PDB file of C-alpha atoms and ligand atoms in Angstrom:
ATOM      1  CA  UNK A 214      25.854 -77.664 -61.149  1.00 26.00           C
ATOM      2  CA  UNK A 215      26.354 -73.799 -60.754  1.00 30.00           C
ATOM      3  CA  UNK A 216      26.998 -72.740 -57.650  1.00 32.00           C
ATOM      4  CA  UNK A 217      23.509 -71.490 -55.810  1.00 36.00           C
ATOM      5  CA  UNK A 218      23.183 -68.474 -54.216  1.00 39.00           C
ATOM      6  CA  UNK A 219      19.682 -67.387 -51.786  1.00 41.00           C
ATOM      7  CA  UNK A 220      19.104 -64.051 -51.598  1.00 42.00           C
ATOM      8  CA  UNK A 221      17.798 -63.819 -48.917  1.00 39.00           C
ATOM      9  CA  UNK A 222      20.600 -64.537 -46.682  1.00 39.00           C
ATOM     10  CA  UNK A 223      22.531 -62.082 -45.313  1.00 33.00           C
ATOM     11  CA  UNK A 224      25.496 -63.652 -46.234  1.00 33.00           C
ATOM     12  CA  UNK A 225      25.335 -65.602 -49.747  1.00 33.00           C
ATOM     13  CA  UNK A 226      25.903 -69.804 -48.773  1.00 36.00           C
ATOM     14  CA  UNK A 227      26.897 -71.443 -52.052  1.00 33.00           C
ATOM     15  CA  UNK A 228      26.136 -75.125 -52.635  1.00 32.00           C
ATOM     16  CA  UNK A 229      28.647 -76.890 -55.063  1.00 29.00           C
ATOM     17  CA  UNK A 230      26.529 -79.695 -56.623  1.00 29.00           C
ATOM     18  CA  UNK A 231      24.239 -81.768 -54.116  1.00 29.00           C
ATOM     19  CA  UNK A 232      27.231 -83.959 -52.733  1.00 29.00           C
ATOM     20  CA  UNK A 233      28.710 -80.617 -51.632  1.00 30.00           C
ATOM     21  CA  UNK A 234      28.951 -79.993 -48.152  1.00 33.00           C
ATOM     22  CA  UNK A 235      27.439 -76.129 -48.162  1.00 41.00           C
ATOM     23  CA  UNK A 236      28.710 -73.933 -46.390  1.00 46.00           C
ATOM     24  CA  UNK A 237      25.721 -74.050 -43.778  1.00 49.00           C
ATOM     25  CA  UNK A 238      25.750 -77.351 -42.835  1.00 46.00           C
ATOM     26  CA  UNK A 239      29.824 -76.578 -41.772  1.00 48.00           C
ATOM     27  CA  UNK A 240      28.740 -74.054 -40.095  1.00 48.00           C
ATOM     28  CA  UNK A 241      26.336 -76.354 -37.977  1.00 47.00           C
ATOM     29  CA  UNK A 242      28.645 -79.249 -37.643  1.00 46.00           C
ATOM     30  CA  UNK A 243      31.401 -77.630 -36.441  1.00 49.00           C
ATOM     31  CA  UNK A 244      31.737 -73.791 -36.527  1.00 48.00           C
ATOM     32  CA  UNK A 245      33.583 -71.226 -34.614  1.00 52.00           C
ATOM     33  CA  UNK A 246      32.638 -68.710 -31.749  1.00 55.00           C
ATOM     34  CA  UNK A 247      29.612 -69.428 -28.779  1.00 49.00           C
ATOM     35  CA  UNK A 248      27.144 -71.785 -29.897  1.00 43.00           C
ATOM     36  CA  UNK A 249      24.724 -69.167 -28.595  1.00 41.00           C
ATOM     37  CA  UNK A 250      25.808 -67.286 -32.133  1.00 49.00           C
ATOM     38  CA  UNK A 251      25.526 -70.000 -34.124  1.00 47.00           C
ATOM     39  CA  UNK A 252      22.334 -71.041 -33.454  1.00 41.00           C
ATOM     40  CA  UNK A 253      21.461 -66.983 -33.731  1.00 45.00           C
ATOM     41  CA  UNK A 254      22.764 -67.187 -37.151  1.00 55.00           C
ATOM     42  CA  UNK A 255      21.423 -70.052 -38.716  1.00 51.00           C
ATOM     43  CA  UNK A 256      17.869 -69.187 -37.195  1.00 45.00           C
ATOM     44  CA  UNK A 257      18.747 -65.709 -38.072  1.00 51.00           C
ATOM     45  CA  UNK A 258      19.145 -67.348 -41.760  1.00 58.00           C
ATOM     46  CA  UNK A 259      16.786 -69.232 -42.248  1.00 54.00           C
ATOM     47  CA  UNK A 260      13.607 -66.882 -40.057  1.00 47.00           C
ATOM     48  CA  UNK A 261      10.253 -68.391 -41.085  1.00 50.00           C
ATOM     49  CA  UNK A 262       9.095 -65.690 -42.484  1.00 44.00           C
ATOM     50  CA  UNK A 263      11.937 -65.555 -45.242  1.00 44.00           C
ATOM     51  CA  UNK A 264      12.029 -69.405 -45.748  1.00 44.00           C
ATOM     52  CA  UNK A 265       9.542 -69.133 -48.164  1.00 40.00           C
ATOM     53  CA  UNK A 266      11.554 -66.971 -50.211  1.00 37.00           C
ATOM     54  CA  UNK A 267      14.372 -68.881 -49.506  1.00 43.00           C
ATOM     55  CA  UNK A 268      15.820 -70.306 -52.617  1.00 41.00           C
ATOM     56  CA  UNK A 269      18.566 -72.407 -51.020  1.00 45.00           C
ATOM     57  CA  UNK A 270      16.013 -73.813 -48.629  1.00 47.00           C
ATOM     58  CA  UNK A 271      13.322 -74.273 -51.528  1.00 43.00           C
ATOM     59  CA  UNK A 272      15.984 -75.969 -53.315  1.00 42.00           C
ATOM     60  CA  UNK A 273      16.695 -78.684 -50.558  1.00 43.00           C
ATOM     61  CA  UNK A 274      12.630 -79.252 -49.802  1.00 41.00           C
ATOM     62  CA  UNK A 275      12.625 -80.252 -53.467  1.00 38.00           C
ATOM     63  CA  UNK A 276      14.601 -83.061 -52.731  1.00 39.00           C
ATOM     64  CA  UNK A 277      17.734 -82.226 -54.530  1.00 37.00           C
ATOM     65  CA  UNK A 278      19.387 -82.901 -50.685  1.00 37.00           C
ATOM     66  CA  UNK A 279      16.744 -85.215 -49.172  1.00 39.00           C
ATOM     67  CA  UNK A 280      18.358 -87.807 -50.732  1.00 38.00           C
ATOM     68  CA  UNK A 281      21.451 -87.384 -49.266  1.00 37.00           C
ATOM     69  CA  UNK A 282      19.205 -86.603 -45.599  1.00 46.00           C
ATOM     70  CA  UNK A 283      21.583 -83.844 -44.645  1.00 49.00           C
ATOM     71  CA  UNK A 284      19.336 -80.373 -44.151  1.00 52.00           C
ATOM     72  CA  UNK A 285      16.487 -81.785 -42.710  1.00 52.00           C
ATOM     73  CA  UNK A 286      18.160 -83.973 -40.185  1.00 56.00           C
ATOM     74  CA  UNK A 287      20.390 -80.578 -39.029  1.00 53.00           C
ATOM     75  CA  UNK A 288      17.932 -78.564 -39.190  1.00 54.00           C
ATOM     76  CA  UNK A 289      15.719 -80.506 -37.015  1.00 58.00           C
ATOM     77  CA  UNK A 290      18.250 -81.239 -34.243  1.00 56.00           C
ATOM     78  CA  UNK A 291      19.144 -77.870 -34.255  1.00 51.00           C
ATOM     79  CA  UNK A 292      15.540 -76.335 -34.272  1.00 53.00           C
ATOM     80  CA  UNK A 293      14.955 -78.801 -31.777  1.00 53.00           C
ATOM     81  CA  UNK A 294      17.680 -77.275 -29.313  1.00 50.00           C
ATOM     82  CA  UNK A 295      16.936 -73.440 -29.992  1.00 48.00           C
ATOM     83  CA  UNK A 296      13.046 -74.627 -29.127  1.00 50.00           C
ATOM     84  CA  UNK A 297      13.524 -75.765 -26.080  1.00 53.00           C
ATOM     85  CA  UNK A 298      16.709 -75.109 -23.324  1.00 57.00           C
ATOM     86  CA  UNK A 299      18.228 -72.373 -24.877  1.00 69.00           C
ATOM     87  CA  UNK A 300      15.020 -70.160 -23.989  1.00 81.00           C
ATOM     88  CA  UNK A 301      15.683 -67.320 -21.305  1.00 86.00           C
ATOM     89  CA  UNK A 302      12.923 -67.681 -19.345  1.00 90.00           C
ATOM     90  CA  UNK A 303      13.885 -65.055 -17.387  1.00 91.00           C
ATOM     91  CA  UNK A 304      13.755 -62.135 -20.703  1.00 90.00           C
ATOM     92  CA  UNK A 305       9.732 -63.515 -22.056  1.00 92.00           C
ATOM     93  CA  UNK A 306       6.775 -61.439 -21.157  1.00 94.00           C
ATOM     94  CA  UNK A 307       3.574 -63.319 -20.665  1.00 96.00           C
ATOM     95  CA  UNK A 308       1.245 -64.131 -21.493  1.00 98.00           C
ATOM     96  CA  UNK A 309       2.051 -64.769 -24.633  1.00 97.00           C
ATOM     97  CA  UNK A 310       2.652 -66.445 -28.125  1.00 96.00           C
ATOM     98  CA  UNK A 311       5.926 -67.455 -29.842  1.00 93.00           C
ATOM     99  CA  UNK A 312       7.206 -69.892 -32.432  1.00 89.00           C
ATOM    100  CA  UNK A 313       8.917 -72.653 -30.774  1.00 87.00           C
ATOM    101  CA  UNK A 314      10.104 -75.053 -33.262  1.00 82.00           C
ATOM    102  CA  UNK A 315       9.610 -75.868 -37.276  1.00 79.00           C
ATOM    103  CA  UNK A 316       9.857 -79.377 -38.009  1.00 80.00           C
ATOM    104  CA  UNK A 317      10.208 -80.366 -42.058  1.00 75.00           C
ATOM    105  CA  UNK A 318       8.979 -84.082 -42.549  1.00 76.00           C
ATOM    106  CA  UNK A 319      10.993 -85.603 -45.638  1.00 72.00           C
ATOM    107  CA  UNK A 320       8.040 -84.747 -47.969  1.00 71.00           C
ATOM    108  CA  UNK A 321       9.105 -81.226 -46.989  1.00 67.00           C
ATOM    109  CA  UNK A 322       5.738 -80.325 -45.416  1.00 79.00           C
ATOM    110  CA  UNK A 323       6.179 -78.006 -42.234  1.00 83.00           C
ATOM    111  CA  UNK A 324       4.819 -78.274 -38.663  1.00 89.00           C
ATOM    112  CA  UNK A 325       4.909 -75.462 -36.358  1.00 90.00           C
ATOM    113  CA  UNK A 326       5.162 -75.930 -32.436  1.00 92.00           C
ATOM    114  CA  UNK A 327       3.863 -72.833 -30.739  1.00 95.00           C
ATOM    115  CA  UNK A 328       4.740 -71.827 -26.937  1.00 96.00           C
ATOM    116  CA  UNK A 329       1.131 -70.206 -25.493  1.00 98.00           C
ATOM    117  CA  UNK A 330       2.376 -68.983 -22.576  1.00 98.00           C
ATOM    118  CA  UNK A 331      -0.008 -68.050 -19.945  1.00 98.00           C
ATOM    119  CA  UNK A 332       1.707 -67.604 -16.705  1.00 97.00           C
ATOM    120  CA  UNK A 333       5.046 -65.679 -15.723  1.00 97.00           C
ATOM    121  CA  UNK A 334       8.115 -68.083 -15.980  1.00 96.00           C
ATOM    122  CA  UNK A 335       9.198 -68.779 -12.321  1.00 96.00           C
ATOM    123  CA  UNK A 336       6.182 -66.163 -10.678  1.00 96.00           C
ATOM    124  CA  UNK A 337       2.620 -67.428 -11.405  1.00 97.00           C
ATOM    125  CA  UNK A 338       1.971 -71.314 -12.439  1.00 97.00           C
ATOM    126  CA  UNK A 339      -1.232 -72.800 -12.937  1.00 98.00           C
ATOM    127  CA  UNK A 340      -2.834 -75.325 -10.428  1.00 98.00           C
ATOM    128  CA  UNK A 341      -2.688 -78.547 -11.634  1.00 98.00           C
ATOM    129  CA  UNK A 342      -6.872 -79.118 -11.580  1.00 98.00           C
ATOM    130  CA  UNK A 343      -6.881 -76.311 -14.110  1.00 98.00           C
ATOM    131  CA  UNK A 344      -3.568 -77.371 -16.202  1.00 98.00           C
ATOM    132  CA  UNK A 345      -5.861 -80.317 -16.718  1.00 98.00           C
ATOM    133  CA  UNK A 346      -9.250 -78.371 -17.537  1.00 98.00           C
ATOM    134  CA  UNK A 347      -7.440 -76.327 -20.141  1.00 98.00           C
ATOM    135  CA  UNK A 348      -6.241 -79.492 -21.719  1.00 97.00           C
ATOM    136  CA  UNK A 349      -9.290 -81.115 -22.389  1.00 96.00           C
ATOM    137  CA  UNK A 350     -10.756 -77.900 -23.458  1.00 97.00           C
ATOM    138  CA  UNK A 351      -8.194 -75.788 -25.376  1.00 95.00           C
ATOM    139  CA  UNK A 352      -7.439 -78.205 -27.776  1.00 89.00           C
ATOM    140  CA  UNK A 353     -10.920 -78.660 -29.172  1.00 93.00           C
ATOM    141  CA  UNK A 354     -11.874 -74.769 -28.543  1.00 96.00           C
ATOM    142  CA  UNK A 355      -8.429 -73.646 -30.643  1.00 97.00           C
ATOM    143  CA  UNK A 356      -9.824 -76.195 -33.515  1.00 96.00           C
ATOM    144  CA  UNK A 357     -12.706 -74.092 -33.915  1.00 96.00           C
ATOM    145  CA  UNK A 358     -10.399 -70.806 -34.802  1.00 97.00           C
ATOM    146  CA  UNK A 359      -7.439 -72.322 -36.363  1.00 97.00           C
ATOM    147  CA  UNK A 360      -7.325 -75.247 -38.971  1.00 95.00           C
ATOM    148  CA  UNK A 361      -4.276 -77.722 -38.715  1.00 96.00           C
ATOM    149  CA  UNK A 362      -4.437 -78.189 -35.165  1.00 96.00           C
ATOM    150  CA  UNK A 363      -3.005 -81.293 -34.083  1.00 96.00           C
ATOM    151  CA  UNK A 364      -2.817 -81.118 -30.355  1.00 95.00           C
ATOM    152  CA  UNK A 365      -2.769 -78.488 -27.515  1.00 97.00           C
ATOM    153  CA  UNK A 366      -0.533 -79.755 -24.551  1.00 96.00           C
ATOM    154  CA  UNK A 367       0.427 -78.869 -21.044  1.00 97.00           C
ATOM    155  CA  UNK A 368       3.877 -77.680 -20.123  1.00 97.00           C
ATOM    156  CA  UNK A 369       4.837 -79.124 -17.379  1.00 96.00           C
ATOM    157  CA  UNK A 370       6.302 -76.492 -15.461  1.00 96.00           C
ATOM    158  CA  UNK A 371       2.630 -75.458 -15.478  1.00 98.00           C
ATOM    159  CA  UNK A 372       2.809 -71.685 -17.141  1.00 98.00           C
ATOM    160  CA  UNK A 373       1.593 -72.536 -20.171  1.00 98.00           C
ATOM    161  CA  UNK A 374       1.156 -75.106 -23.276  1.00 98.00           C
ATOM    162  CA  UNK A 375       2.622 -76.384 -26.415  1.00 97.00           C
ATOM    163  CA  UNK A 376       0.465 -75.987 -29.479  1.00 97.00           C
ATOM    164  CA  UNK A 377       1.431 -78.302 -32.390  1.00 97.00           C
ATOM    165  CA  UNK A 378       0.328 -77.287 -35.986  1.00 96.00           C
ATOM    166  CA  UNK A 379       0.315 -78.526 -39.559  1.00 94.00           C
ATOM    167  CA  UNK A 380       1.799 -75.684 -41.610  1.00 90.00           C
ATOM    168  CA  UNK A 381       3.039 -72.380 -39.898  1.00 87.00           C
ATOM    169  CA  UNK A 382      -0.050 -69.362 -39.493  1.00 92.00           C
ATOM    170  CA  UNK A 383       0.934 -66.822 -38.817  1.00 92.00           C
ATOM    171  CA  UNK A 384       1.626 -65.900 -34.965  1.00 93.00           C
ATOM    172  CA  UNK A 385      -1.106 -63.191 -35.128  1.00 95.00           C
ATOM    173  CA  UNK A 386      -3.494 -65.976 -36.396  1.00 96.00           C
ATOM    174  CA  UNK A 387      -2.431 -68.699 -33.886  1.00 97.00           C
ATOM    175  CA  UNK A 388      -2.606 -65.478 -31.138  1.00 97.00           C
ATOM    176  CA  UNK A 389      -6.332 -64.573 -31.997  1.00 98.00           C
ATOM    177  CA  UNK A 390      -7.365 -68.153 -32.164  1.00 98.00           C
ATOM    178  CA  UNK A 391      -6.073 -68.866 -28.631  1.00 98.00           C
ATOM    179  CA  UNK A 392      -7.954 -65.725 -27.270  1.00 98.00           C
ATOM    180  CA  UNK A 393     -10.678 -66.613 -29.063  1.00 98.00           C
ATOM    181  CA  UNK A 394     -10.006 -70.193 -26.911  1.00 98.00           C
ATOM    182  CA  UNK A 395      -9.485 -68.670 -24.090  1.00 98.00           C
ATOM    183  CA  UNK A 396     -12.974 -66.850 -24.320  1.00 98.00           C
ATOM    184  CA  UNK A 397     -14.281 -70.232 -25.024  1.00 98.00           C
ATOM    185  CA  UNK A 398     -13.171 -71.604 -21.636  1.00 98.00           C
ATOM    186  CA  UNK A 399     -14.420 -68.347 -20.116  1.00 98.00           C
ATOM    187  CA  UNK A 400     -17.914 -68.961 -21.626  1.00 98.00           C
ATOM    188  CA  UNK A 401     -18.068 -72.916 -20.993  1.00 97.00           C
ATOM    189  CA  UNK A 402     -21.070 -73.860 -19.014  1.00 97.00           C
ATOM    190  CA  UNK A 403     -21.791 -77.382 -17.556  1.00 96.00           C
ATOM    191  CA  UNK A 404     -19.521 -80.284 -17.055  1.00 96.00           C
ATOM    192  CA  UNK A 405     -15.986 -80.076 -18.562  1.00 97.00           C
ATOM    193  CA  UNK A 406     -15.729 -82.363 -21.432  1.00 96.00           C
ATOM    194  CA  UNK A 407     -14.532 -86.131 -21.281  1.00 96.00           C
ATOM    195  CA  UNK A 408     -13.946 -85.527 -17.218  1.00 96.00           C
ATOM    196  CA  UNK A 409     -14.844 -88.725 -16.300  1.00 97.00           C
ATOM    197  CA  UNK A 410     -13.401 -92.192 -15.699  1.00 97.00           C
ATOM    198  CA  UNK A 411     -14.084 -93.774 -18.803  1.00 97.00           C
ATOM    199  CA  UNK A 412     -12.706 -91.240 -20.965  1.00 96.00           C
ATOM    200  CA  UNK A 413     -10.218 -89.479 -18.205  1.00 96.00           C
ATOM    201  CA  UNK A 414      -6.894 -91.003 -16.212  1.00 97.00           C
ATOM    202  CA  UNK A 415      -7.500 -88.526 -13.664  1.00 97.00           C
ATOM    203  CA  UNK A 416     -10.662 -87.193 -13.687  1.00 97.00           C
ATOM    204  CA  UNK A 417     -11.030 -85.929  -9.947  1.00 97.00           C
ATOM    205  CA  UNK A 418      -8.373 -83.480 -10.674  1.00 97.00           C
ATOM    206  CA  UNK A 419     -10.005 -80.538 -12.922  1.00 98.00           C
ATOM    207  CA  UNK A 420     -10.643 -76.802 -12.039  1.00 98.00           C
ATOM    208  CA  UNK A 421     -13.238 -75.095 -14.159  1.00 98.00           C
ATOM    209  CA  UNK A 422     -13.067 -72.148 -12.325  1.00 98.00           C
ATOM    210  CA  UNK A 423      -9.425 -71.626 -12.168  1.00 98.00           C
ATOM    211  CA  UNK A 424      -9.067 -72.154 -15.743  1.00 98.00           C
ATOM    212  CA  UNK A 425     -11.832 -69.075 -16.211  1.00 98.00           C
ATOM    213  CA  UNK A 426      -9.693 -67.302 -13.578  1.00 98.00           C
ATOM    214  CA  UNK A 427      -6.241 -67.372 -15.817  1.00 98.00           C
ATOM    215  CA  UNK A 428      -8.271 -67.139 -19.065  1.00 98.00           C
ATOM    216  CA  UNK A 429      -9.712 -63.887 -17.701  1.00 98.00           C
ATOM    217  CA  UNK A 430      -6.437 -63.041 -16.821  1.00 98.00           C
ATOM    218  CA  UNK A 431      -4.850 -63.375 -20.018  1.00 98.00           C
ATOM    219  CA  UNK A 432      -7.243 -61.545 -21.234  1.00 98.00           C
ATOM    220  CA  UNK A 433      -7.075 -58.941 -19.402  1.00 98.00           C
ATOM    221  CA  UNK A 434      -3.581 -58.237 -19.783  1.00 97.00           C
ATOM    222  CA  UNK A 435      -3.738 -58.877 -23.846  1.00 98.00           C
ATOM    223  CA  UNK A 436      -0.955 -61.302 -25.556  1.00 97.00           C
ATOM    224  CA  UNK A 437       1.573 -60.098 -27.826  1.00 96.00           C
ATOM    225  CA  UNK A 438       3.909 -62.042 -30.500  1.00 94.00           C
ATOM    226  CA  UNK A 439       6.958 -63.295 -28.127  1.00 92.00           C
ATOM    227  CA  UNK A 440      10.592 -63.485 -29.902  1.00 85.00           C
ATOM    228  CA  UNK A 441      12.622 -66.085 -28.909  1.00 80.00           C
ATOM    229  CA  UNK A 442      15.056 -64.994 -27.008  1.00 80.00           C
ATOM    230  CA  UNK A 443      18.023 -67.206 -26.397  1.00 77.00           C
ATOM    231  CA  UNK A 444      20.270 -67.706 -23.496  1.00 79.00           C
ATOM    232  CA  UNK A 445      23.664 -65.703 -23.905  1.00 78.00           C
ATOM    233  CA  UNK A 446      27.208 -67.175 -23.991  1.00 70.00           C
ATOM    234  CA  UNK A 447      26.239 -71.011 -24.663  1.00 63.00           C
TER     235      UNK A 447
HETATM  236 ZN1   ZN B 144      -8.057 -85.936 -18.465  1.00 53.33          ZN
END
């Protein structure tokens, strides 16, 4: 097979035949310098937004490499470590949305994670009563404004929540559907849904009001498209 070339990497990664180790899976695997500039490449390579014009990448969601399991499985793992604890907490601006993680199932269908970030990492966090308000209620409000919603969660260090998605929006889509939830919660009247014991393992513990209060405030202070930034030197 000829070598294959994407173009649109900054660098061009050429993939001798499908046994080949390319040269971005090395890269992963092993690799020189701070793992902090690793990860920056490879994400930097393969950014969302560009994997859809991303031959190389198109080329292994065929299958021509599932077989063999290597990009996926890499990929994931490594996704999975720039989603979560390599996050500066202390660089984002809530409130606000960002892409978290991309995970490619072997049929090579996407799902997007999305960090909705609501309070100020390490300043505000969200009583627990309305952490659990916003659960029951964001998930079904964001349905309404967003297709491919599969769940709405709560973080638990209690600033904001995990949004899981089939396919990737957007961010401005998954942005305007949340404030569109969030207006939702600031508009719901009457009991909060399924907040009782039959339905609820806690249902005592639910805020209405408080959930209105940081749905106002979010609001109020507008949400913007968050880049992830990652945590220097690691
Ligand atoms: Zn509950």
């Amino acid at each position: 097979m000829d070598p294959l070339t994407c173009s649109c990497k900054k660098r061009e990664v050429a993939l001798n035949g499908s046994n080949g180790a390319p040269e971005l899976l090395r890269q992963l695997a092993g690799g020189v310098g701070p793992k902090s500039q690793r990860i920056r490449d490879f994400v930097e390579s393969l950014r969302p937004h560009q994997r859809a014009r991303c031959q190389l990448f198109h080329k292994f969601s065929l299958g021509e490499v599932r077989a063999s399991g290597g990009l996926f499985r890499h990929y994931n793992e490594h996704m999975a470590k720039v989603a979560s604890f390599d996050l500066d907490h202390t660089k984002v601006r809530a409130p606000y949305v960002r892409l978290a993680d991309l995970k490619y199932t072997p049929g090579g269908e996407v799902i997007s994670k999305w960090d909705l970030r609501v309070g100020q990492p390490n300043r505000e966090v969200i009583g627990t009563g309305a952490m659990h308000t916003f659960e029951h209620l964001l998930a079904m409000k964001m349905r309404d404004h967003l297709e491919g919603i599969v769940d709405v969660s709560p973080m638990g260090c209690r600033t904001g929540f995990y949004a899981v998605i089939i396919g990737q929006p957007a961010p401005e889509a998954v942005m305007d559907a949340f404030a569109k939830a969030l207006a939702d919660v600031v508009a719901h009247e009457g009991p909060v849904p399924a907040a009782n014991p039959l339905e609820c393992g806690n249902y005592r513990d639910h805020d209405l009001e408080e959930a209105k209060f940081w749905s106002r405030h979010v609001l109020k202070k507008g949400l913007h498209v968050q880049e992830t930034i990652l945590i220097e030197g690691r």
